[in-house]
Short mmCIF file of N, CA and C in Angstrom, two decimals:
data_model
loop_
_atom_site.label_atom_id
_atom_site.label_comp_id
_atom_site.label_asym_id
_atom_site.label_seq_id
_atom_site.Cartn_x
_atom_site.Cartn_y
_atom_site.Cartn_z
N MET T 1 -31.09 -29.40 -10.38
CA MET T 1 -31.56 -27.96 -10.36
C MET T 1 -31.31 -27.53 -9.02
N PHE T 2 -30.35 -26.10 -9.34
CA PHE T 2 -30.20 -25.29 -8.80
C PHE T 2 -30.89 -24.42 -7.27
N THR T 3 -31.19 -24.28 -6.15
CA THR T 3 -31.94 -24.05 -4.91
C THR T 3 -31.69 -23.32 -4.13
N LEU T 4 -32.55 -22.88 -3.56
CA LEU T 4 -32.28 -21.52 -2.27
C LEU T 4 -31.90 -22.68 -1.33
N GLY T 5 -32.02 -23.68 -1.18
CA GLY T 5 -31.66 -24.37 -0.11
C GLY T 5 -29.84 -24.66 -0.55
N ASP T 6 -29.70 -24.97 -1.43
CA ASP T 6 -28.32 -25.10 -2.11
C ASP T 6 -27.53 -24.26 -1.91
N LEU T 7 -27.81 -22.73 -2.11
CA LEU T 7 -27.61 -21.45 -1.72
C LEU T 7 -27.22 -21.16 -0.54
N GLN T 8 -28.10 -21.36 0.71
CA GLN T 8 -28.29 -21.65 1.91
C GLN T 8 -26.82 -22.12 2.46
N ARG T 9 -26.66 -23.83 1.90
CA ARG T 9 -26.15 -24.79 2.38
C ARG T 9 -24.58 -23.67 1.97
N ILE T 10 -24.19 -23.52 0.86
CA ILE T 10 -22.99 -22.46 0.55
C ILE T 10 -22.65 -21.53 1.22
N TYR T 11 -23.63 -20.85 1.43
CA TYR T 11 -23.50 -19.56 2.29
C TYR T 11 -22.96 -20.04 3.85
N ARG T 12 -23.87 -21.19 4.34
CA ARG T 12 -23.35 -21.96 5.81
C ARG T 12 -21.64 -21.94 5.64
N LEU T 13 -21.87 -23.33 4.71
CA LEU T 13 -20.38 -23.60 4.71
C LEU T 13 -18.96 -22.36 4.37
N GLU T 14 -19.36 -21.82 3.64
CA GLU T 14 -18.56 -20.10 3.29
C GLU T 14 -17.87 -19.48 4.24
N LYS T 15 -19.37 -19.39 5.16
CA LYS T 15 -19.08 -18.50 6.45
C LYS T 15 -17.99 -19.42 7.67
N GLU T 16 -18.59 -20.52 7.56
CA GLU T 16 -17.78 -21.02 8.80
C GLU T 16 -16.15 -21.60 8.46
N SER T 17 -16.03 -21.92 7.33
CA SER T 17 -14.82 -22.11 6.83
C SER T 17 -13.59 -20.67 6.80
N ALA T 18 -12.58 -20.95 7.37
CA ALA T 18 -11.64 -20.16 6.91
C ALA T 18 -10.61 -19.79 5.68
N LYS T 19 -10.64 -20.72 4.88
CA LYS T 19 -10.53 -20.88 3.59
C LYS T 19 -11.66 -20.76 2.72
N LEU T 20 -11.63 -20.43 1.42
CA LEU T 20 -12.62 -20.61 0.40
C LEU T 20 -13.34 -22.03 0.63
N HIS T 21 -14.38 -22.37 0.14
CA HIS T 21 -15.18 -23.16 0.11
C HIS T 21 -15.45 -23.62 -1.21
N GLU T 22 -15.09 -25.27 -1.15
CA GLU T 22 -15.33 -25.70 -2.67
C GLU T 22 -16.52 -24.67 -4.01
N MET T 23 -16.66 -24.27 -4.86
CA MET T 23 -17.74 -24.31 -5.35
C MET T 23 -17.70 -24.40 -7.09
N PRO T 24 -18.97 -24.63 -6.99
CA PRO T 24 -18.92 -25.08 -8.87
C PRO T 24 -18.83 -23.90 -9.60
N GLU T 25 -17.87 -24.00 -10.57
CA GLU T 25 -17.39 -23.48 -11.53
C GLU T 25 -18.33 -22.45 -12.25
N ASP T 26 -19.37 -22.76 -12.29
CA ASP T 26 -20.96 -22.25 -13.01
C ASP T 26 -21.65 -21.49 -11.91
N PHE T 27 -21.20 -21.38 -10.94
CA PHE T 27 -22.02 -21.20 -9.34
C PHE T 27 -22.64 -19.71 -9.85
N HIS T 28 -22.30 -18.67 -10.24
CA HIS T 28 -22.97 -17.35 -10.71
C HIS T 28 -24.04 -17.79 -11.74
N MET T 29 -23.72 -18.34 -12.19
CA MET T 29 -24.77 -19.21 -13.92
C MET T 29 -25.98 -19.59 -12.93
N LYS T 30 -25.53 -20.48 -12.42
CA LYS T 30 -26.56 -21.01 -11.25
C LYS T 30 -27.62 -20.38 -10.80
N VAL T 31 -26.73 -19.31 -10.03
CA VAL T 31 -27.83 -18.33 -9.37
C VAL T 31 -28.74 -17.57 -10.14
N GLU T 32 -28.08 -16.90 -11.18
CA GLU T 32 -28.79 -16.35 -11.98
C GLU T 32 -30.25 -17.49 -12.54
N THR T 33 -29.59 -18.39 -12.84
CA THR T 33 -30.71 -19.10 -13.56
C THR T 33 -32.20 -18.85 -12.35
N LEU T 34 -31.56 -19.57 -11.12
CA LEU T 34 -32.24 -19.72 -9.69
C LEU T 34 -33.06 -18.11 -9.80
N LEU T 35 -32.46 -17.17 -10.00
CA LEU T 35 -33.53 -16.23 -10.13
C LEU T 35 -34.27 -15.37 -10.77
N GLU T 36 -34.17 -16.43 -12.33
CA GLU T 36 -35.01 -16.19 -13.17
C GLU T 36 -36.18 -17.36 -13.15
N ASN T 37 -35.94 -17.87 -12.50
CA ASN T 37 -37.43 -19.57 -12.34
C ASN T 37 -38.37 -19.02 -11.71
N PRO T 38 -39.66 -18.84 -12.03
CA PRO T 38 -40.89 -18.15 -11.42
C PRO T 38 -41.20 -18.62 -10.45
N GLN T 39 -41.12 -20.27 -9.96
CA GLN T 39 -41.16 -20.77 -8.41
C GLN T 39 -40.30 -19.65 -7.47
N ALA T 40 -39.23 -19.26 -8.08
CA ALA T 40 -38.52 -18.63 -6.73
C ALA T 40 -38.53 -16.99 -6.44
N LYS T 41 -39.17 -16.49 -7.37
CA LYS T 41 -40.08 -15.43 -7.05
C LYS T 41 -39.68 -14.50 -5.44
N GLU T 42 -40.59 -15.20 -5.18
CA GLU T 42 -40.65 -14.66 -4.33
C GLU T 42 -39.53 -14.73 -2.64
N TYR T 43 -38.45 -15.38 -3.28
CA TYR T 43 -37.90 -15.49 -2.55
C TYR T 43 -36.24 -14.49 -3.50
N GLU T 44 -36.72 -14.03 -4.05
CA GLU T 44 -35.75 -13.11 -4.69
C GLU T 44 -34.80 -12.12 -3.89
N VAL T 45 -35.40 -11.77 -2.80
CA VAL T 45 -34.24 -10.83 -2.04
C VAL T 45 -33.45 -11.44 -1.44
N GLU T 46 -34.14 -12.35 -0.70
CA GLU T 46 -32.89 -13.49 -0.02
C GLU T 46 -32.07 -14.50 -1.22
N ILE T 47 -32.57 -14.71 -1.72
CA ILE T 47 -31.35 -15.10 -2.76
C ILE T 47 -30.55 -13.97 -3.22
N LYS T 48 -30.65 -12.75 -3.49
CA LYS T 48 -29.66 -11.55 -3.81
C LYS T 48 -28.91 -11.30 -2.92
N GLU T 49 -29.69 -11.47 -1.53
CA GLU T 49 -28.98 -11.16 0.03
C GLU T 49 -27.98 -12.30 0.27
N LEU T 50 -28.32 -13.63 -0.02
CA LEU T 50 -27.68 -14.55 0.35
C LEU T 50 -25.93 -14.75 -0.89
N TYR T 51 -26.62 -14.47 -1.83
CA TYR T 51 -25.67 -14.27 -3.36
C TYR T 51 -24.34 -13.01 -2.69
N LYS T 52 -24.85 -11.85 -2.36
CA LYS T 52 -24.15 -10.87 -2.05
C LYS T 52 -23.56 -11.33 -1.02
N LYS T 53 -23.69 -11.96 0.21
CA LYS T 53 -22.91 -12.28 1.38
C LYS T 53 -21.74 -13.54 1.11
N ILE T 54 -22.57 -14.40 0.39
CA ILE T 54 -21.13 -15.09 -0.04
C ILE T 54 -19.96 -14.24 -1.32
N LEU T 55 -20.41 -13.67 -2.18
CA LEU T 55 -19.50 -13.31 -2.46
C LEU T 55 -18.47 -12.09 -1.97
N ASN T 56 -19.09 -11.12 -0.52
CA ASN T 56 -18.07 -10.59 0.14
C ASN T 56 -17.68 -11.49 1.01
N LEU T 57 -17.80 -12.72 1.82
CA LEU T 57 -16.89 -13.87 2.27
C LEU T 57 -16.06 -14.24 1.54
N ARG T 58 -15.88 -14.60 -0.01
CA ARG T 58 -15.07 -14.61 -0.37
C ARG T 58 -14.20 -13.51 -0.88
N LYS T 59 -14.80 -12.71 -1.06
CA LYS T 59 -13.60 -11.27 -1.80
C LYS T 59 -12.64 -10.83 -0.39
N ASN T 60 -13.20 -10.79 0.94
CA ASN T 60 -12.67 -10.67 2.12
C ASN T 60 -11.55 -11.62 2.27
N LYS T 61 -11.44 -12.89 2.09
CA LYS T 61 -10.66 -13.91 2.41
C LYS T 61 -9.41 -13.79 1.19
N ILE T 62 -10.32 -13.50 -0.18
CA ILE T 62 -9.14 -13.21 -0.86
C ILE T 62 -7.81 -12.21 -0.62
N LEU T 63 -8.75 -11.07 -0.11
CA LEU T 63 -7.92 -9.72 0.47
C LEU T 63 -7.37 -10.08 1.41
N LYS T 64 -7.60 -11.28 2.59
CA LYS T 64 -6.78 -11.40 3.29
C LYS T 64 -5.51 -12.19 2.87
N TYR T 65 -5.93 -13.04 1.96
CA TYR T 65 -4.73 -13.74 1.23
C TYR T 65 -3.81 -13.04 0.59
N CYS T 66 -4.33 -12.24 -0.30
CA CYS T 66 -3.46 -11.09 -0.80
C CYS T 66 -2.32 -10.55 -0.07
N MET T 67 -2.98 -10.25 1.22
CA MET T 67 -1.85 -9.86 2.34
C MET T 67 -0.63 -10.40 3.16
N GLY T 68 -0.81 -11.63 2.51
CA GLY T 68 0.09 -12.54 3.06
C GLY T 68 1.23 -12.74 2.50
N PRO T 69 2.26 -13.87 2.83
CA PRO T 69 3.58 -14.21 2.04
C PRO T 69 3.60 -14.54 0.49
N LYS T 70 2.58 -14.98 -0.01
CA LYS T 70 2.60 -16.06 -1.46
C LYS T 70 1.35 -15.52 -2.00
N PRO T 71 0.95 -14.09 -2.01
CA PRO T 71 -0.31 -14.16 -2.69
C PRO T 71 -0.29 -14.65 -4.13
N GLU T 72 0.79 -14.84 -4.88
CA GLU T 72 0.58 -14.87 -6.53
C GLU T 72 0.42 -16.59 -6.49
N THR T 73 0.07 -17.17 -5.21
CA THR T 73 -0.30 -18.91 -5.50
C THR T 73 -1.32 -18.76 -6.07
N PRO T 74 -1.83 -19.41 -6.49
CA PRO T 74 -3.55 -19.86 -6.42
C PRO T 74 -4.15 -20.56 -4.94
N LEU T 75 -5.23 -19.74 -4.83
CA LEU T 75 -5.77 -20.24 -3.58
C LEU T 75 -6.47 -21.70 -3.80
N GLU T 76 -6.70 -22.71 -2.33
CA GLU T 76 -7.18 -23.80 -3.06
C GLU T 76 -9.08 -23.37 -2.92
N ASN T 77 -9.30 -24.37 -3.79
CA ASN T 77 -11.01 -24.30 -4.47
C ASN T 77 -11.44 -23.12 -4.62
N GLU T 78 -9.94 -22.24 -5.47
CA GLU T 78 -10.49 -20.72 -6.34
C GLU T 78 -11.47 -20.82 -7.29
N THR T 79 -12.20 -20.61 -7.63
CA THR T 79 -12.32 -20.21 -9.16
C THR T 79 -12.21 -19.24 -9.77
N THR T 80 -12.37 -19.28 -10.85
CA THR T 80 -11.73 -18.22 -12.42
C THR T 80 -12.23 -16.80 -11.78
N LYS T 81 -13.26 -16.83 -11.41
CA LYS T 81 -13.73 -15.53 -11.12
C LYS T 81 -12.66 -15.00 -9.80
N ASP T 82 -12.71 -16.24 -8.84
CA ASP T 82 -11.88 -15.44 -7.68
C ASP T 82 -10.29 -15.25 -8.18
N ARG T 83 -9.83 -16.08 -9.23
CA ARG T 83 -8.30 -15.91 -9.47
C ARG T 83 -8.60 -15.13 -10.16
N MET T 84 -9.56 -14.20 -11.07
CA MET T 84 -9.70 -12.29 -11.45
C MET T 84 -9.32 -11.62 -10.73
N LEU T 85 -10.16 -11.96 -9.56
CA LEU T 85 -10.22 -10.85 -8.62
C LEU T 85 -8.49 -10.58 -8.01
N ARG T 86 -8.51 -11.89 -7.62
CA ARG T 86 -6.92 -12.03 -6.78
C ARG T 86 -5.58 -11.42 -7.77
N GLU T 87 -5.98 -11.91 -9.00
CA GLU T 87 -5.12 -10.89 -9.91
C GLU T 87 -5.24 -9.75 -10.19
N ARG T 88 -6.23 -9.47 -9.79
CA ARG T 88 -6.66 -7.52 -10.28
C ARG T 88 -6.02 -6.69 -8.62
N ILE T 89 -6.35 -7.68 -7.71
CA ILE T 89 -5.88 -7.14 -6.52
C ILE T 89 -4.11 -7.03 -6.46
N LEU T 90 -3.68 -8.54 -7.19
CA LEU T 90 -2.11 -8.26 -7.18
C LEU T 90 -1.47 -7.23 -7.83
N GLN T 91 -1.84 -6.85 -9.32
CA GLN T 91 -1.71 -6.09 -10.13
C GLN T 91 -1.97 -4.83 -9.55
N ASP T 92 -3.37 -4.02 -8.32
CA ASP T 92 -3.23 -3.05 -8.09
C ASP T 92 -2.39 -2.35 -6.91
N GLN T 93 -2.15 -3.28 -6.28
CA GLN T 93 -0.86 -3.57 -5.06
C GLN T 93 0.38 -3.24 -5.96
N GLU T 94 0.65 -3.98 -7.03
CA GLU T 94 1.90 -3.81 -7.72
C GLU T 94 2.10 -2.02 -7.99
N LYS T 95 1.08 -1.67 -8.76
CA LYS T 95 0.80 -0.29 -9.51
C LYS T 95 0.91 0.67 -8.57
N TYR T 96 0.50 0.33 -7.60
CA TYR T 96 0.60 1.52 -5.88
C TYR T 96 1.91 1.54 -5.69
N PHE T 97 2.53 0.55 -5.70
CA PHE T 97 3.91 0.74 -4.55
C PHE T 97 4.79 1.28 -6.03
N GLU T 98 4.52 0.98 -7.06
CA GLU T 98 5.69 1.45 -8.53
C GLU T 98 5.06 3.09 -8.42
N ASP T 99 3.82 3.99 -8.06
CA ASP T 99 3.93 5.32 -8.01
C ASP T 99 3.62 5.51 -6.61
N THR T 100 4.26 5.25 -5.45
CA THR T 100 4.72 5.61 -4.89
C THR T 100 6.12 5.53 -4.41
N GLU T 101 6.52 6.63 -3.80
CA GLU T 101 8.05 6.69 -3.79
C GLU T 101 8.16 6.83 -2.29
N CYS T 102 8.70 6.20 -1.50
CA CYS T 102 8.37 6.00 -0.21
C CYS T 102 9.77 6.86 0.58
N PRO T 103 9.70 7.45 1.48
CA PRO T 103 11.09 8.08 1.88
C PRO T 103 12.13 7.14 2.59
N ASP T 104 12.81 7.15 2.58
CA ASP T 104 14.18 6.33 3.57
C ASP T 104 13.67 6.02 4.70
N ASP T 105 13.25 7.21 5.47
CA ASP T 105 13.07 7.09 7.05
C ASP T 105 11.60 6.64 7.47
N TRP T 106 10.70 5.98 6.40
CA TRP T 106 9.51 5.38 6.29
C TRP T 106 9.80 3.43 6.58
N LYS T 107 11.18 3.58 6.49
CA LYS T 107 11.86 2.18 6.24
C LYS T 107 11.88 2.12 7.56
N THR T 108 12.16 2.56 8.37
CA THR T 108 12.64 2.19 9.77
C THR T 108 10.90 1.75 10.38
N PRO T 109 11.24 1.12 11.54
CA PRO T 109 9.81 0.55 12.25
C PRO T 109 9.72 1.68 12.95
N ALA T 110 8.27 1.98 13.40
CA ALA T 110 7.62 2.99 13.99
C ALA T 110 8.62 3.09 15.31
N HIS T 111 8.70 1.86 15.79
CA HIS T 111 8.87 2.07 17.56
C HIS T 111 10.52 2.44 17.45
N GLU T 112 11.42 2.11 16.65
CA GLU T 112 12.65 2.68 17.08
C GLU T 112 12.74 4.13 16.37
N LYS T 113 11.66 4.67 15.53
CA LYS T 113 11.78 6.10 15.34
C LYS T 113 11.35 6.75 16.67
N ALA T 114 10.47 6.11 17.53
CA ALA T 114 9.82 6.43 19.00
C ALA T 114 11.00 6.81 19.52
N GLU T 115 11.69 5.81 19.79
CA GLU T 115 12.77 5.54 20.55
C GLU T 115 14.31 6.64 20.41
N LYS T 116 14.39 6.78 18.88
CA LYS T 116 15.47 7.47 18.60
C LYS T 116 15.06 9.06 19.00
N LYS T 117 13.12 9.61 18.80
CA LYS T 117 12.44 10.90 19.05
C LYS T 117 12.94 11.10 20.65
N GLU T 118 12.57 10.41 21.28
CA GLU T 118 12.71 10.38 23.22
C GLU T 118 14.46 10.25 23.33
N ALA T 119 15.12 9.98 22.75
CA ALA T 119 16.36 9.77 23.17
C ALA T 119 17.19 11.24 22.82
N VAL T 120 16.88 11.82 21.57
CA VAL T 120 17.26 12.95 20.85
C VAL T 120 16.81 14.07 21.49
N PHE T 121 15.50 14.29 20.76
CA PHE T 121 14.72 14.84 20.93
C PHE T 121 13.99 15.59 22.76
N GLY T 122 14.21 14.52 23.30
CA GLY T 122 13.18 14.84 24.76
C GLY T 122 11.53 15.12 24.59
N LYS T 123 10.85 16.51 24.97
CA LYS T 123 9.45 16.29 24.63
C LYS T 123 9.18 16.90 23.18
N THR T 124 10.08 17.21 22.42
CA THR T 124 9.03 17.20 21.04
C THR T 124 10.17 16.41 19.97
N ASP T 125 9.14 15.78 18.96
CA ASP T 125 9.55 14.51 17.92
C ASP T 125 10.01 15.90 16.71
N VAL T 126 10.55 14.89 15.90
CA VAL T 126 11.40 15.65 14.73
C VAL T 126 10.56 16.37 13.82
N ALA T 127 9.42 16.17 13.74
CA ALA T 127 7.70 17.01 13.01
C ALA T 127 7.74 18.10 13.87
N GLY T 128 7.80 18.35 15.31
CA GLY T 128 7.89 19.20 16.05
C GLY T 128 6.58 19.05 16.84
N GLU T 129 5.89 17.75 16.99
CA GLU T 129 4.73 17.25 17.52
C GLU T 129 5.60 17.30 19.23
N GLU T 130 4.10 17.65 20.04
CA GLU T 130 5.12 17.98 21.63
C GLU T 130 4.24 16.25 21.97
N TYR T 131 4.55 16.11 23.22
CA TYR T 131 4.71 15.06 24.15
C TYR T 131 4.50 15.32 25.33
N VAL T 132 3.20 14.76 26.06
CA VAL T 132 3.00 15.39 27.33
C VAL T 132 2.76 13.96 28.35
N LYS T 133 3.32 14.42 29.73
CA LYS T 133 3.41 13.07 30.66
C LYS T 133 1.91 13.52 31.03
N VAL T 134 1.14 12.08 31.39
CA VAL T 134 0.26 11.51 32.64
C VAL T 134 0.11 10.86 32.89
N LYS T 135 -0.52 11.00 33.89
CA LYS T 135 -0.80 9.94 34.81
C LYS T 135 -2.21 9.39 35.14
N PHE T 136 -2.16 7.90 35.05
CA PHE T 136 -3.36 7.39 34.36
C PHE T 136 -4.36 7.23 35.71
N MET T 137 -5.63 7.57 35.72
CA MET T 137 -6.49 7.67 36.84
C MET T 137 -7.37 6.54 36.76
N GLN T 138 -7.17 6.12 36.07
CA GLN T 138 -8.03 4.43 36.27
C GLN T 138 -7.09 3.23 34.66
N ASP T 139 -7.53 1.97 35.17
CA ASP T 139 -6.95 1.13 33.89
C ASP T 139 -7.20 1.70 32.68
N MET T 140 -6.68 1.31 31.67
CA MET T 140 -6.78 1.31 30.01
C MET T 140 -5.96 0.53 29.17
N PRO T 141 -6.71 -0.11 28.14
CA PRO T 141 -6.01 -0.67 27.26
C PRO T 141 -4.68 -0.08 26.60
N GLU T 142 -4.04 -1.20 25.55
CA GLU T 142 -3.49 -0.85 24.71
C GLU T 142 -3.89 -0.01 23.82
N MET T 143 -3.00 1.35 23.09
CA MET T 143 -4.16 2.14 22.32
C MET T 143 -2.64 2.49 21.46
N MET T 144 -3.27 2.64 20.06
CA MET T 144 -2.03 3.51 19.25
C MET T 144 -2.17 5.17 19.29
N GLY T 145 -0.70 5.58 19.34
CA GLY T 145 -0.87 6.59 19.80
C GLY T 145 -0.65 7.47 18.23
N ALA T 146 -0.96 8.89 18.32
CA ALA T 146 -0.80 9.74 17.09
C ALA T 146 0.40 9.65 16.34
N ASP T 147 1.30 9.13 16.81
CA ASP T 147 2.71 8.93 16.38
C ASP T 147 3.04 7.10 15.80
N GLY T 148 1.77 6.80 15.23
CA GLY T 148 2.12 5.59 15.16
C GLY T 148 2.75 4.46 16.02
N VAL T 149 2.90 4.47 17.54
CA VAL T 149 3.42 3.61 18.00
C VAL T 149 2.30 3.32 18.91
N LYS T 150 2.73 1.99 19.32
CA LYS T 150 1.36 1.30 20.65
C LYS T 150 2.15 1.54 21.87
N TYR T 151 0.89 2.31 22.87
CA TYR T 151 1.47 2.61 24.30
C TYR T 151 0.18 1.73 25.00
N GLY T 152 0.65 1.53 26.01
CA GLY T 152 0.24 0.80 27.41
C GLY T 152 0.07 -1.16 27.18
N PRO T 153 -0.67 -1.41 27.86
CA PRO T 153 -1.90 -1.26 28.49
C PRO T 153 -1.71 -0.51 29.65
N PHE T 154 -1.95 0.33 30.47
CA PHE T 154 -1.93 1.04 31.32
C PHE T 154 -2.70 0.87 32.66
N GLY T 155 -1.93 0.69 33.88
CA GLY T 155 -2.63 0.53 35.14
C GLY T 155 -3.01 2.35 35.77
N GLU T 156 -4.13 2.48 36.74
CA GLU T 156 -4.14 3.35 37.70
C GLU T 156 -2.80 3.60 38.40
N GLY T 157 -2.50 5.13 38.14
CA GLY T 157 -1.37 5.38 38.78
C GLY T 157 -0.03 5.87 38.05
N MET T 158 -0.05 4.84 36.74
CA MET T 158 0.99 5.19 35.61
C MET T 158 1.21 6.44 35.46
N VAL T 159 2.51 6.58 35.23
CA VAL T 159 2.74 7.89 34.45
C VAL T 159 3.45 7.33 33.00
N GLU T 160 3.11 8.06 32.12
CA GLU T 160 3.45 7.61 30.60
C GLU T 160 3.54 8.91 29.77
N ARG T 161 4.72 9.05 28.98
CA ARG T 161 4.71 10.18 28.04
C ARG T 161 3.89 9.67 26.91
N LEU T 162 3.00 10.63 26.21
CA LEU T 162 2.05 10.37 25.22
C LEU T 162 2.22 11.73 24.00
N PRO T 163 2.24 11.01 22.75
CA PRO T 163 1.53 12.54 22.36
C PRO T 163 0.55 13.06 22.55
N ALA T 164 1.21 14.68 22.44
CA ALA T 164 -0.09 15.64 22.74
C ALA T 164 -1.36 15.43 22.40
N ALA T 165 -1.61 15.38 21.15
CA ALA T 165 -2.88 14.65 20.78
C ALA T 165 -3.63 13.89 21.78
N ASN T 166 -2.90 12.70 21.77
CA ASN T 166 -3.62 11.78 22.48
C ASN T 166 -3.85 12.01 23.78
N ALA T 167 -2.81 13.09 24.61
CA ALA T 167 -3.12 13.52 26.23
C ALA T 167 -3.81 14.08 26.04
N ASN T 168 -4.39 15.00 25.43
CA ASN T 168 -5.12 15.98 25.41
C ASN T 168 -6.78 15.15 25.49
N ILE T 169 -7.06 14.16 24.57
CA ILE T 169 -8.14 13.01 24.41
C ILE T 169 -8.19 12.92 25.82
N LEU T 170 -7.27 12.20 26.30
CA LEU T 170 -7.68 11.23 27.59
C LEU T 170 -7.42 12.41 29.04
N LEU T 171 -7.46 13.44 28.82
CA LEU T 171 -7.03 14.68 30.07
C LEU T 171 -8.56 15.00 29.52
N LYS T 172 -9.07 15.49 28.49
CA LYS T 172 -10.39 16.02 28.51
C LYS T 172 -11.59 14.79 28.84
N LYS T 173 -11.43 13.20 28.66
CA LYS T 173 -12.17 12.36 29.29
C LYS T 173 -12.19 12.37 30.88
N ASN T 174 -11.16 12.87 31.46
CA ASN T 174 -11.05 12.46 32.55
C ASN T 174 -10.38 10.98 33.34
N ILE T 175 -9.34 11.01 31.93
CA ILE T 175 -9.32 9.12 32.57
C ILE T 175 -7.72 8.94 32.47
N ALA T 176 -6.89 10.55 32.50
CA ALA T 176 -5.75 10.73 33.17
C ALA T 176 -5.66 12.46 33.64
N GLU T 177 -4.54 12.29 34.11
CA GLU T 177 -4.55 14.02 34.26
C GLU T 177 -2.89 14.28 34.17
N LYS T 178 -2.42 15.62 34.04
CA LYS T 178 -0.95 16.49 33.20
C LYS T 178 -0.29 15.65 34.99
N ALA T 179 1.12 14.76 34.45
CA ALA T 179 1.82 14.82 35.24
C ALA T 179 3.19 15.79 35.36
N ARG T 180 3.59 15.64 36.65
CA ARG T 180 4.62 16.70 36.81
C ARG T 180 6.02 15.95 36.43
#
């Protein structure tokens, strides 16, 4: 008989493993049967929460796998429901990319675009966005610019040219001041 203890053990193993943990093919039926058991009624909320947590852990692992190099290959310890989810995600991804036409310039990596903008356009990029030179008044970790380019990390006293949107935030928070 499947018990709350079994469910807790499966949750612990699933949480500790980076890969899908081996799961009985009839796992969902076992949880349903457990919920119907009159002796388990007082633990119904805990059972449902653990079940949801297990499903979310597995879903997140499958989503991460689908972003990898060979998502069409079945996962180790994949159940029928897991396979159905993986295949649905792949179908949705395929449909999304079929329905979306990307301009050619989207195929250029963001850092290459930024270098071209800086070299050709100076203080304004292709879309007319302004860049501002700021001097950092304190250390700051790496950040993502409004233009999609990573900037930093920055040390106190460093001068950097940033998208105006980012620069304005730093200026308002007194993290940086306008540089000349």
